[in-house]
mmCIF file of C-alpha atoms in Angstrom:
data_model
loop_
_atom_site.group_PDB
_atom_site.id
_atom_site.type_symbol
_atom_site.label_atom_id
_atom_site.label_comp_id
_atom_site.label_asym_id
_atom_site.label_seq_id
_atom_site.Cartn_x
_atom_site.Cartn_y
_atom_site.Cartn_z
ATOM 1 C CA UNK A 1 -132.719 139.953 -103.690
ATOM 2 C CA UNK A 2 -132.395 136.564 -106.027
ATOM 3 C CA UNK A 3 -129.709 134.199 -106.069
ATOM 4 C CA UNK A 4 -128.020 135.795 -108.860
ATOM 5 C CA UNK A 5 -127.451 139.567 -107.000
ATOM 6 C CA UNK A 6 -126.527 137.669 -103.365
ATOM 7 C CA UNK A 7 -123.120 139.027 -102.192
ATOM 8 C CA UNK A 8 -122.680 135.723 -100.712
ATOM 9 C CA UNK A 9 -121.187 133.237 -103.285
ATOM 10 C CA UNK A 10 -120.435 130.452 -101.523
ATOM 11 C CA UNK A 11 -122.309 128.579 -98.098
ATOM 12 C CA UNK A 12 -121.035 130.001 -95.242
ATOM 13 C CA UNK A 13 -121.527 129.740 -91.620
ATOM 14 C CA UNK A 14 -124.135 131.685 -89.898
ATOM 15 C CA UNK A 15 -125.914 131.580 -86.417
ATOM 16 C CA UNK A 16 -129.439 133.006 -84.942
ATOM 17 C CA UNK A 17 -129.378 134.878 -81.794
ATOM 18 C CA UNK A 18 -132.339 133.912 -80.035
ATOM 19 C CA UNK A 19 -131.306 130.871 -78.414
ATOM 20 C CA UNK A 20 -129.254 133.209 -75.598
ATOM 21 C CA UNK A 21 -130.794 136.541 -74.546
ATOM 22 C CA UNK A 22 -127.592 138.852 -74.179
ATOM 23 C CA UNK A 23 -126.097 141.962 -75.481
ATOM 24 C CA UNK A 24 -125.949 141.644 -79.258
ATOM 25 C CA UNK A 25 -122.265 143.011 -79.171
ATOM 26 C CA UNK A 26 -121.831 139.694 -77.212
ATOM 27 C CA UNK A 27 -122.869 137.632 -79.676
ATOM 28 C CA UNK A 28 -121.008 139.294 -81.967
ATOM 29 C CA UNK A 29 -118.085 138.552 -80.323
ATOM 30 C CA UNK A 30 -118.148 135.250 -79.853
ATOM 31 C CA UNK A 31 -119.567 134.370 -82.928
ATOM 32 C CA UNK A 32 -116.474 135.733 -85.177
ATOM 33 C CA UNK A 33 -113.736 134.756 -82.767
ATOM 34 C CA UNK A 34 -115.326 131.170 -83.626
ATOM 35 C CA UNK A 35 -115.433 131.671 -87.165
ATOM 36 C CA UNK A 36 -118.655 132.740 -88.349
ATOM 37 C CA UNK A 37 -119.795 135.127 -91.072
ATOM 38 C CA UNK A 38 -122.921 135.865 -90.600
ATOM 39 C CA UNK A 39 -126.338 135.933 -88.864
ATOM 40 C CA UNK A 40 -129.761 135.717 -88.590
ATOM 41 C CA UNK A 41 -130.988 137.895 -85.782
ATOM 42 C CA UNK A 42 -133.936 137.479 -83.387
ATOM 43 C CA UNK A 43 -137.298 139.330 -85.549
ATOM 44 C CA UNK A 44 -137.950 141.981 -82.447
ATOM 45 C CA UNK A 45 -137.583 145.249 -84.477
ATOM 46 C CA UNK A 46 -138.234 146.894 -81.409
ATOM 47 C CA UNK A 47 -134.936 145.850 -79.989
ATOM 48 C CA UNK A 48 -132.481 147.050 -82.625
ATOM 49 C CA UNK A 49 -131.365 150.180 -83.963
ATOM 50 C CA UNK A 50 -130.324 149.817 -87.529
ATOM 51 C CA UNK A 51 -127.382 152.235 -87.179
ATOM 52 C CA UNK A 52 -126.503 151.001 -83.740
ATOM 53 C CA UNK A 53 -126.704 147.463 -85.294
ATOM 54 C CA UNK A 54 -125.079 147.810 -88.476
ATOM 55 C CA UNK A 55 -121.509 149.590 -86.473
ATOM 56 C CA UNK A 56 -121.486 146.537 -84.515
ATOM 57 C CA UNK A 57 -121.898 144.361 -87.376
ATOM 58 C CA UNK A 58 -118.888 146.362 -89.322
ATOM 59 C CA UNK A 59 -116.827 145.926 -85.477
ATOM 60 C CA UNK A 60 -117.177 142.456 -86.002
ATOM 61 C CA UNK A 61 -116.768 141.699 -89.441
ATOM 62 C CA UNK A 62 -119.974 140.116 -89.477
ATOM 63 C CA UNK A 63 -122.599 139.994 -92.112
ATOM 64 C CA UNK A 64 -126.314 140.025 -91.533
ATOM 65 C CA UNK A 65 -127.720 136.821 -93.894
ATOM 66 C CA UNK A 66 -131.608 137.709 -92.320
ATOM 67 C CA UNK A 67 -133.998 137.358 -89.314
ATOM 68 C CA UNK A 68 -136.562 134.860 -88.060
ATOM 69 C CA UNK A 69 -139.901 135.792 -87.418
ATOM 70 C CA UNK A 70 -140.593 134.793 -83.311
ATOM 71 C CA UNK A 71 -144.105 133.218 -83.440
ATOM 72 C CA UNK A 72 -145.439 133.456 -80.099
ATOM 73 C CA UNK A 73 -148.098 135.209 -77.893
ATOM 74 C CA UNK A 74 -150.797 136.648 -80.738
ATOM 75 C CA UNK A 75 -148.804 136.083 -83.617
ATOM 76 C CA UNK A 76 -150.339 133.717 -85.980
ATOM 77 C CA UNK A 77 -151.090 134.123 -90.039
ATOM 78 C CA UNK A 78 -153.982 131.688 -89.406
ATOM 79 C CA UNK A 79 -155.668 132.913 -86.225
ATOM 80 C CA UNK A 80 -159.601 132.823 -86.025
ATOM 81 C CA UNK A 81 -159.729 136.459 -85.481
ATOM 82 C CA UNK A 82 -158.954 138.554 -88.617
ATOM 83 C CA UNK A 83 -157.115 141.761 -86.307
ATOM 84 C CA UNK A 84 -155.540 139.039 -85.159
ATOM 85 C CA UNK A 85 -154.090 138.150 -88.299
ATOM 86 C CA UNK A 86 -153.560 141.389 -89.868
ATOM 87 C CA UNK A 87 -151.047 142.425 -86.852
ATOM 88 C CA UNK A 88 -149.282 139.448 -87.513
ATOM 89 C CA UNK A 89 -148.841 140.307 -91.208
ATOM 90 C CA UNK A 90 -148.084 143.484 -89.779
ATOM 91 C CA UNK A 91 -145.404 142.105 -87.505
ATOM 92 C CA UNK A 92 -143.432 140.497 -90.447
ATOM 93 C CA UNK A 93 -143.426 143.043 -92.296
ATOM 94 C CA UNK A 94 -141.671 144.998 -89.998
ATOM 95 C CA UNK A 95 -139.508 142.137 -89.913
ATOM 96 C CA UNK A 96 -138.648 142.417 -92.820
ATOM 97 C CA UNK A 97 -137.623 146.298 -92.650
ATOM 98 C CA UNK A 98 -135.330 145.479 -89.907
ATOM 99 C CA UNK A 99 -133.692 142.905 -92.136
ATOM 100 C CA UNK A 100 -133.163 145.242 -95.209
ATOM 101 C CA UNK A 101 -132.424 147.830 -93.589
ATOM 102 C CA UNK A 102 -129.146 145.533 -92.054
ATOM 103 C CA UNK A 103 -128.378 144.883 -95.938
ATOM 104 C CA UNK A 104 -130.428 140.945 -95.082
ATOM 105 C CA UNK A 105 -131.154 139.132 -98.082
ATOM 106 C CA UNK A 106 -133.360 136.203 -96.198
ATOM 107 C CA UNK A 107 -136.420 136.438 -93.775
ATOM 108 C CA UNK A 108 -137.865 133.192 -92.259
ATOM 109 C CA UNK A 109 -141.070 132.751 -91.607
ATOM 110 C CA UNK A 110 -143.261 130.272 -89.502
ATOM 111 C CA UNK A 111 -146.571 130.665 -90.321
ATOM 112 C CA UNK A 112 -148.523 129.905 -86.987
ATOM 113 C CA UNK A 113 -147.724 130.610 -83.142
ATOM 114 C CA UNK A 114 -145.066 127.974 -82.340
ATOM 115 C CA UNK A 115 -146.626 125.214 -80.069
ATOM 116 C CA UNK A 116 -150.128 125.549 -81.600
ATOM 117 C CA UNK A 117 -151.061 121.882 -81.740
ATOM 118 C CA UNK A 118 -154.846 122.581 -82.544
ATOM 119 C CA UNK A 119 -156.825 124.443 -85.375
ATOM 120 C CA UNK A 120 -159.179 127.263 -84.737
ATOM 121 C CA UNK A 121 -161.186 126.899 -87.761
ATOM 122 C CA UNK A 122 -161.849 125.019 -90.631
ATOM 123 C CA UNK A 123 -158.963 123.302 -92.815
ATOM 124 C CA UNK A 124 -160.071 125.667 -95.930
ATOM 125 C CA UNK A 125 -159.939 128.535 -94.238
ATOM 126 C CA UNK A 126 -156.207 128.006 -92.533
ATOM 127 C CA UNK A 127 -155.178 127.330 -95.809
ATOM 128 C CA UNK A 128 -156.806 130.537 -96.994
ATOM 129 C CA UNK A 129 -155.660 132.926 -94.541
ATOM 130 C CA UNK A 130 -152.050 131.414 -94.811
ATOM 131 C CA UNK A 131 -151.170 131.743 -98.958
ATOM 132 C CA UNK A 132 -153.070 134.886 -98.980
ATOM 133 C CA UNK A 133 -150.773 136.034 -95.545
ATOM 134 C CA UNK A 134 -147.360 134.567 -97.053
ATOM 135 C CA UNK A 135 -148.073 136.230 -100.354
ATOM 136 C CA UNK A 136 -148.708 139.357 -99.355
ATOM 137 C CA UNK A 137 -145.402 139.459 -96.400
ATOM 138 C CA UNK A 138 -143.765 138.103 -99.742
ATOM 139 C CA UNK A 139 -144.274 140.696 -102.207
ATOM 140 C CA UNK A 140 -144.144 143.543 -99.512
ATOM 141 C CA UNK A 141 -140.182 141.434 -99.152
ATOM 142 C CA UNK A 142 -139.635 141.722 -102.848
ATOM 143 C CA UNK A 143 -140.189 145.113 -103.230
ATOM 144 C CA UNK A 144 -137.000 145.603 -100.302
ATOM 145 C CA UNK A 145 -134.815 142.717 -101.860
ATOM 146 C CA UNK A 146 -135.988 140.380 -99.157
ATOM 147 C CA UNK A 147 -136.508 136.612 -100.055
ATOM 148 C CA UNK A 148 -139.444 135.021 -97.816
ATOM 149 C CA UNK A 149 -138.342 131.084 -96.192
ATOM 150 C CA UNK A 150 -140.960 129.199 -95.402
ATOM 151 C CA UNK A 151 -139.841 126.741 -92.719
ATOM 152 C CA UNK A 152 -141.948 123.936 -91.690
ATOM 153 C CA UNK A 153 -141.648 122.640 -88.213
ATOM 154 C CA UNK A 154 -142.385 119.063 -86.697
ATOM 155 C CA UNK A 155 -145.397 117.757 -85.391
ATOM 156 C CA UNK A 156 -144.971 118.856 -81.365
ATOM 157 C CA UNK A 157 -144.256 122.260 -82.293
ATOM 158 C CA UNK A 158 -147.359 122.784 -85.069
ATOM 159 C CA UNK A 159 -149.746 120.966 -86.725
ATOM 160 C CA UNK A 160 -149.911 123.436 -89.934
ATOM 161 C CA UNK A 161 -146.622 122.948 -92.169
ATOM 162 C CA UNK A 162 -145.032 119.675 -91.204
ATOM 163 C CA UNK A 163 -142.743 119.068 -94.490
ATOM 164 C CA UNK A 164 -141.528 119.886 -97.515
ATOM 165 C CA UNK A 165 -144.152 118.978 -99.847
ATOM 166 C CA UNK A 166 -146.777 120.634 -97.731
ATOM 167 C CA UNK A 167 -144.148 123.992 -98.032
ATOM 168 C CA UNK A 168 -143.406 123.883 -101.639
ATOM 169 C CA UNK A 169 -147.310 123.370 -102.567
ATOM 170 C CA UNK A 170 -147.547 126.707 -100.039
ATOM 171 C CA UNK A 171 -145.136 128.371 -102.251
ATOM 172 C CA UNK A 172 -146.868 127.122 -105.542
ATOM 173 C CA UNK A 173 -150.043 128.410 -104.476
ATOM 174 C CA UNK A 174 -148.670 131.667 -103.580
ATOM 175 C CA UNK A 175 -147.233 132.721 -106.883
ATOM 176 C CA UNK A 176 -144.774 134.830 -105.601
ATOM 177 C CA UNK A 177 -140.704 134.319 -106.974
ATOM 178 C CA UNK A 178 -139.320 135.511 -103.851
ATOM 179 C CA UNK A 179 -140.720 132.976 -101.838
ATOM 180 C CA UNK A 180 -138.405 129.304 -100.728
ATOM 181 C CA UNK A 181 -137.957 126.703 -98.154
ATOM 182 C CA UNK A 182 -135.812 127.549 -94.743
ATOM 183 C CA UNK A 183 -134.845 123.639 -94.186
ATOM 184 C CA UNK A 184 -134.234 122.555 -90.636
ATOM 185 C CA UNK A 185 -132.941 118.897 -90.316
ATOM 186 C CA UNK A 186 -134.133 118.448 -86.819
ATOM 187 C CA UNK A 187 -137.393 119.363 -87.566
ATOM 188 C CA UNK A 188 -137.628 117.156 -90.969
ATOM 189 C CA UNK A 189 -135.207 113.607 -89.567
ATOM 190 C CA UNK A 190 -138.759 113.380 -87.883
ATOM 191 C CA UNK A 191 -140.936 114.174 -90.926
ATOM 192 C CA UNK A 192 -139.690 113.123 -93.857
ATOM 193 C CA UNK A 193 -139.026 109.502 -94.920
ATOM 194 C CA UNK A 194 -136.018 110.259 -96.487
ATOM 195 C CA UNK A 195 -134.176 113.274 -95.491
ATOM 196 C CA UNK A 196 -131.749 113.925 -98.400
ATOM 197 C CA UNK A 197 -134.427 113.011 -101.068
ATOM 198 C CA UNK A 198 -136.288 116.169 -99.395
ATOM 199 C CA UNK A 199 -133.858 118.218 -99.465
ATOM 200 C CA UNK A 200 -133.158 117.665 -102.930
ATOM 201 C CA UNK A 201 -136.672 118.637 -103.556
ATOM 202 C CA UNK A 202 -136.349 121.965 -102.680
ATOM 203 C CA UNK A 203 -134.074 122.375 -105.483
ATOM 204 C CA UNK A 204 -133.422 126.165 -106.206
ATOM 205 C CA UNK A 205 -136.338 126.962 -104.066
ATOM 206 C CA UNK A 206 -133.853 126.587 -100.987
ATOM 207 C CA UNK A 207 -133.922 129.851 -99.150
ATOM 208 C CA UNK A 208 -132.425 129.420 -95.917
ATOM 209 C CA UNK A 209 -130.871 126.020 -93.729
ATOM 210 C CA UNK A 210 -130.199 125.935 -90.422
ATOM 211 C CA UNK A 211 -128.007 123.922 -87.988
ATOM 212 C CA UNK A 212 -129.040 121.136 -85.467
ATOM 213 C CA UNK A 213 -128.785 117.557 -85.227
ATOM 214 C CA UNK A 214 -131.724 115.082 -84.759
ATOM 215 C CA UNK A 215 -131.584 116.034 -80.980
ATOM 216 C CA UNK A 216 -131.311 119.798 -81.544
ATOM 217 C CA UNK A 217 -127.830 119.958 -79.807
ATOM 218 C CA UNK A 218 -124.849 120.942 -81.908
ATOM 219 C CA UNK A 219 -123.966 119.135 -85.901
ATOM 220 C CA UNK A 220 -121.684 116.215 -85.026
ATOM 221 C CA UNK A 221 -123.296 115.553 -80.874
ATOM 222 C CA UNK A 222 -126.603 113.327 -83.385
ATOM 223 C CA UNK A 223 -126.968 110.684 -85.927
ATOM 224 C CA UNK A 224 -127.417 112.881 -88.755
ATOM 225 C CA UNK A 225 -124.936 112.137 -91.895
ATOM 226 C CA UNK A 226 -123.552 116.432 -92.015
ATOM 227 C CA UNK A 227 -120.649 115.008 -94.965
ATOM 228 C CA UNK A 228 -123.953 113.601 -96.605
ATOM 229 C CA UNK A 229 -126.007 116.837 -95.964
ATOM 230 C CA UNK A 230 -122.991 119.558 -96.871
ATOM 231 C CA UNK A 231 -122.373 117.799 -100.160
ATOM 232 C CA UNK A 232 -126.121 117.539 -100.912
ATOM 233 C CA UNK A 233 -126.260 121.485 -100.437
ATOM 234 C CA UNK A 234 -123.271 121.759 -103.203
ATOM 235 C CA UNK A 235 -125.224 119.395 -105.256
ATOM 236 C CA UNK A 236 -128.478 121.586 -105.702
ATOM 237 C CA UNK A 237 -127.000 124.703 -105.385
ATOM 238 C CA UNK A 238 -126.669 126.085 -101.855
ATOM 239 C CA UNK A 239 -125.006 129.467 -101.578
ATOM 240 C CA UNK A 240 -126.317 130.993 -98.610
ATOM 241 C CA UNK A 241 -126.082 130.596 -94.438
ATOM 242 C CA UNK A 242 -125.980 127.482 -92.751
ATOM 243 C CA UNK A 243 -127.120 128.779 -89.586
ATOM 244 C CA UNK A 244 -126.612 127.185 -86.156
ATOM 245 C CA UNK A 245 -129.722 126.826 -84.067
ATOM 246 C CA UNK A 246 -128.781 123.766 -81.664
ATOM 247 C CA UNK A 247 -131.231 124.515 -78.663
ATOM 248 C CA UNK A 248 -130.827 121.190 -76.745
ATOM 249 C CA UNK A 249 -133.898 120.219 -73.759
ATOM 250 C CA UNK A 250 -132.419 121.405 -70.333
ATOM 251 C CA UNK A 251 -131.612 118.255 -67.917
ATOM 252 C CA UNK A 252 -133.181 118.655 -64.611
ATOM 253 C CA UNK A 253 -131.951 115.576 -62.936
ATOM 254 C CA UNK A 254 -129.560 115.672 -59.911
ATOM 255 C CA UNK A 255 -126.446 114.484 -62.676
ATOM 256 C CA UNK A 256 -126.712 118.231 -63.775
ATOM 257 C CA UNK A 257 -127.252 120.115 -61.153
ATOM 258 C CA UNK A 258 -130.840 120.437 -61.748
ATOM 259 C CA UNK A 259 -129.978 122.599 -64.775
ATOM 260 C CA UNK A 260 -127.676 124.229 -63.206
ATOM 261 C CA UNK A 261 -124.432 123.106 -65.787
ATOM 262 C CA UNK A 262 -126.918 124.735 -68.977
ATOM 263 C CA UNK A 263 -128.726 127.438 -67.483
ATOM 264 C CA UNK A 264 -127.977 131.030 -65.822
ATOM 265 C CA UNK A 265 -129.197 131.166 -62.322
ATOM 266 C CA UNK A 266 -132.422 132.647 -61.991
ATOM 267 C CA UNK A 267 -133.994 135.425 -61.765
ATOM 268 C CA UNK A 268 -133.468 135.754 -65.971
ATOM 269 C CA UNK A 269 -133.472 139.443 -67.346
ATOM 270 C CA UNK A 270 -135.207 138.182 -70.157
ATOM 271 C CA UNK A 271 -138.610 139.927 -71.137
ATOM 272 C CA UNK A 272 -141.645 137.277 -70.796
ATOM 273 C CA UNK A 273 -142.095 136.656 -74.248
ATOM 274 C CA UNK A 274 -139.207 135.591 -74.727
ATOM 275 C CA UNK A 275 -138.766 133.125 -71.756
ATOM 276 C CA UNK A 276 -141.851 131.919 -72.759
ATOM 277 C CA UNK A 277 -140.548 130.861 -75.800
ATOM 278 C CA UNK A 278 -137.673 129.938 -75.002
ATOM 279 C CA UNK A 279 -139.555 127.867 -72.543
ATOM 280 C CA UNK A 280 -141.952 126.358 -75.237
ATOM 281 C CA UNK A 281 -138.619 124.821 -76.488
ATOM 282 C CA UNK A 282 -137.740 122.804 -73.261
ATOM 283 C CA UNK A 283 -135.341 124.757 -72.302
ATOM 284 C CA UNK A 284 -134.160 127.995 -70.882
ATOM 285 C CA UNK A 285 -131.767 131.266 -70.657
ATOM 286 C CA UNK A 286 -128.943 129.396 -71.362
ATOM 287 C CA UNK A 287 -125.368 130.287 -69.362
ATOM 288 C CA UNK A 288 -122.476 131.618 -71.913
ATOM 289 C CA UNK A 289 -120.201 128.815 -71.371
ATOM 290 C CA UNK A 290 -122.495 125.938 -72.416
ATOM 291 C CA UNK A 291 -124.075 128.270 -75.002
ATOM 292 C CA UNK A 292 -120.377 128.762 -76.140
ATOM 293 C CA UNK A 293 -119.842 125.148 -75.927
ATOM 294 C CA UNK A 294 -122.477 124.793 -78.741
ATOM 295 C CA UNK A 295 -121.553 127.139 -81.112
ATOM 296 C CA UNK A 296 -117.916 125.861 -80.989
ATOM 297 C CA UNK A 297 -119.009 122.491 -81.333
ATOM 298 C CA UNK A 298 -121.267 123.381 -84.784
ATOM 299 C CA UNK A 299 -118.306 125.276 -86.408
ATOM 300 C CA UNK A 300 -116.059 122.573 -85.433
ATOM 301 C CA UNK A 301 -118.146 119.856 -87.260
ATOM 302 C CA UNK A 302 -119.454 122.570 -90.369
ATOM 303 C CA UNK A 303 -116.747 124.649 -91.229
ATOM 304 C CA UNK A 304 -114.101 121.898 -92.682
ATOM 305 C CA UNK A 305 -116.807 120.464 -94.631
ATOM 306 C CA UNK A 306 -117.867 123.803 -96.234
ATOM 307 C CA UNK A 307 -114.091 124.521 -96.848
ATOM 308 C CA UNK A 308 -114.428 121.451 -98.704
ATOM 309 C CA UNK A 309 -117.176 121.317 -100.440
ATOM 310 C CA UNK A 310 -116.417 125.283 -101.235
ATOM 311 C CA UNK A 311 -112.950 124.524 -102.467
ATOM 312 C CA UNK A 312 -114.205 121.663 -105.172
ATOM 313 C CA UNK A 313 -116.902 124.124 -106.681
ATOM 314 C CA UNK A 314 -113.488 126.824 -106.916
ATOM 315 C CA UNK A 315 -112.023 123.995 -108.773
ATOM 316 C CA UNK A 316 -114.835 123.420 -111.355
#
């Protein structure tokens, strides 16, 4: 799906789910009693029925924008071991099924397991295996209506795609339309020199955005400039999700309760992968009032300034 057929004509306010395991109807729920209109769901295809999914989208008046691929365990588009790779091209484009199946227009992608510091084989061949992997998840995508985000990640989390020039010579070598830049300004405030100027690189080739300040909690609770950021989006073009992902480091001093004011108590029903990832971020299953806390917090500081920014381009 290109820009021109999106049903969404305007930047909107969108959320991923993996950041809390729980009931999707949960999410849901709190996610359109807060004012949200979309979003981009955990990429386990195994966990989802597309007709169970879709009623519950419909009972919320919620919109699926796309899915994230969850890079960790095995998956990795630049692994040393070519079955190895092929199950993770496999994996995304399964992804990618679940997503246009839910009417998605957007999946994003992470190349390499997240929190894979070191290379397993030559520079050459990484960059091989990872066009000739993004192309072909990418044209499997177009052929469903799927656009492919690349989103690069900072240095503690990868050591492949770092920023945005790395990502758009990715897409360049590629060759495929359907293939953009999912920009997260946590990950790039520690990147990029200047974070606007990179932004306004991506240009038209902006896929996907999502939502955390320059300490991963909530827009608003960090330094980052979101009046700055919101207008920039206008400015090149932005029409799709603006997706929270605030996934703050867990405090584990005696001021918190050892974790206990952010976290569920434990044992987690949470499946090992996942808390492993979750984990991997510094943090944990996350209890439903601080969770709630965050979300409220990002439409608080993101909706007005969409309303505005959305109002002025009604206006032109």
């Amino acid at each position: 799906m290109d820009h021109e057929n999106s049903r969404f004509s305007k930047m909107h306010l969108s959320t991923h789910t993996w950041m809390r395991p729980e009931p999707l109807e949960l999410t849901l729920k709190r996610a359109s009693s807060l004012g949200y209109a979309s979003i981009e769901l955990a990429g386990e295809p195994s966990r989802y029925s597309v007709g169970e999914t879709k009623a519950l989208l419909k009972k919320y008046d919620i919109s699926c924008w796309g899915s994230v691929t969850i890079m960790y365990g095995s998956r990795d588009l630049v692994a040393a071991d070519p079955t190895q790779r092929k199950a993770t091209i496999d994996y995304m484009k399964n992804v990618v099924d679940l997503t246009a199946g839910l009417g998605g227009e957007i999946v994003t992608v992470v190349p390499c397991t997240v929190g894979k510091l070191h290379p397993t084989a030559s520079p050459q061949e990484e960059w091989e295996w990872v066009v000739r992997g993004v192309r072909e998840v990418a044209l499997f995508a177009g052929e469903r209506g799927i656009r492919i985000a690349l989103e690069p990640l900072n240095r503690f989390e990868t050591y492949l795609i770092t920023n945005i020039s790395q990502t758009l010579q990715l897409i360049e070598e590629a060759k495929v339309s359907n293939l953009g830049v999912a920009f997260d300004p946590f990950h790039m405030n520690m990147e990029e020199f200047d974070l606007i100027a990179a932004l306004r690189r991506c240009g038209n080739k902006l896929f996907d955005f999502h939502l955390g300040d320059n300490n991963r909690l909530s827009p608003g609770d960090g330094s980052l400039d979101w009046p700055l950021i919101i207008r920039t989006l206008r400015e090149i073009g932005y029409k799709g999700g603006l997706a929270h992902e605030a996934m703050p480091p867990i405090d584990r001093t005696p001021r918190n309760g050892f974790g206990a004011k952010q976290l569920e108590p434990e044992p987690w029903d949470v499946d090992e992968g996942t808390l492993q990832f979750l984990k991997d971020h510094a943090s944990g299953a996350l209890n439903e009032t601080y969770h709630t806390g965050l979300l409220t917090r990002t439409a608080e500081t993101i909706l007005p300034l969409i309303k505005h920014v959305n109002s002025r381009v009604s206006r032109l």
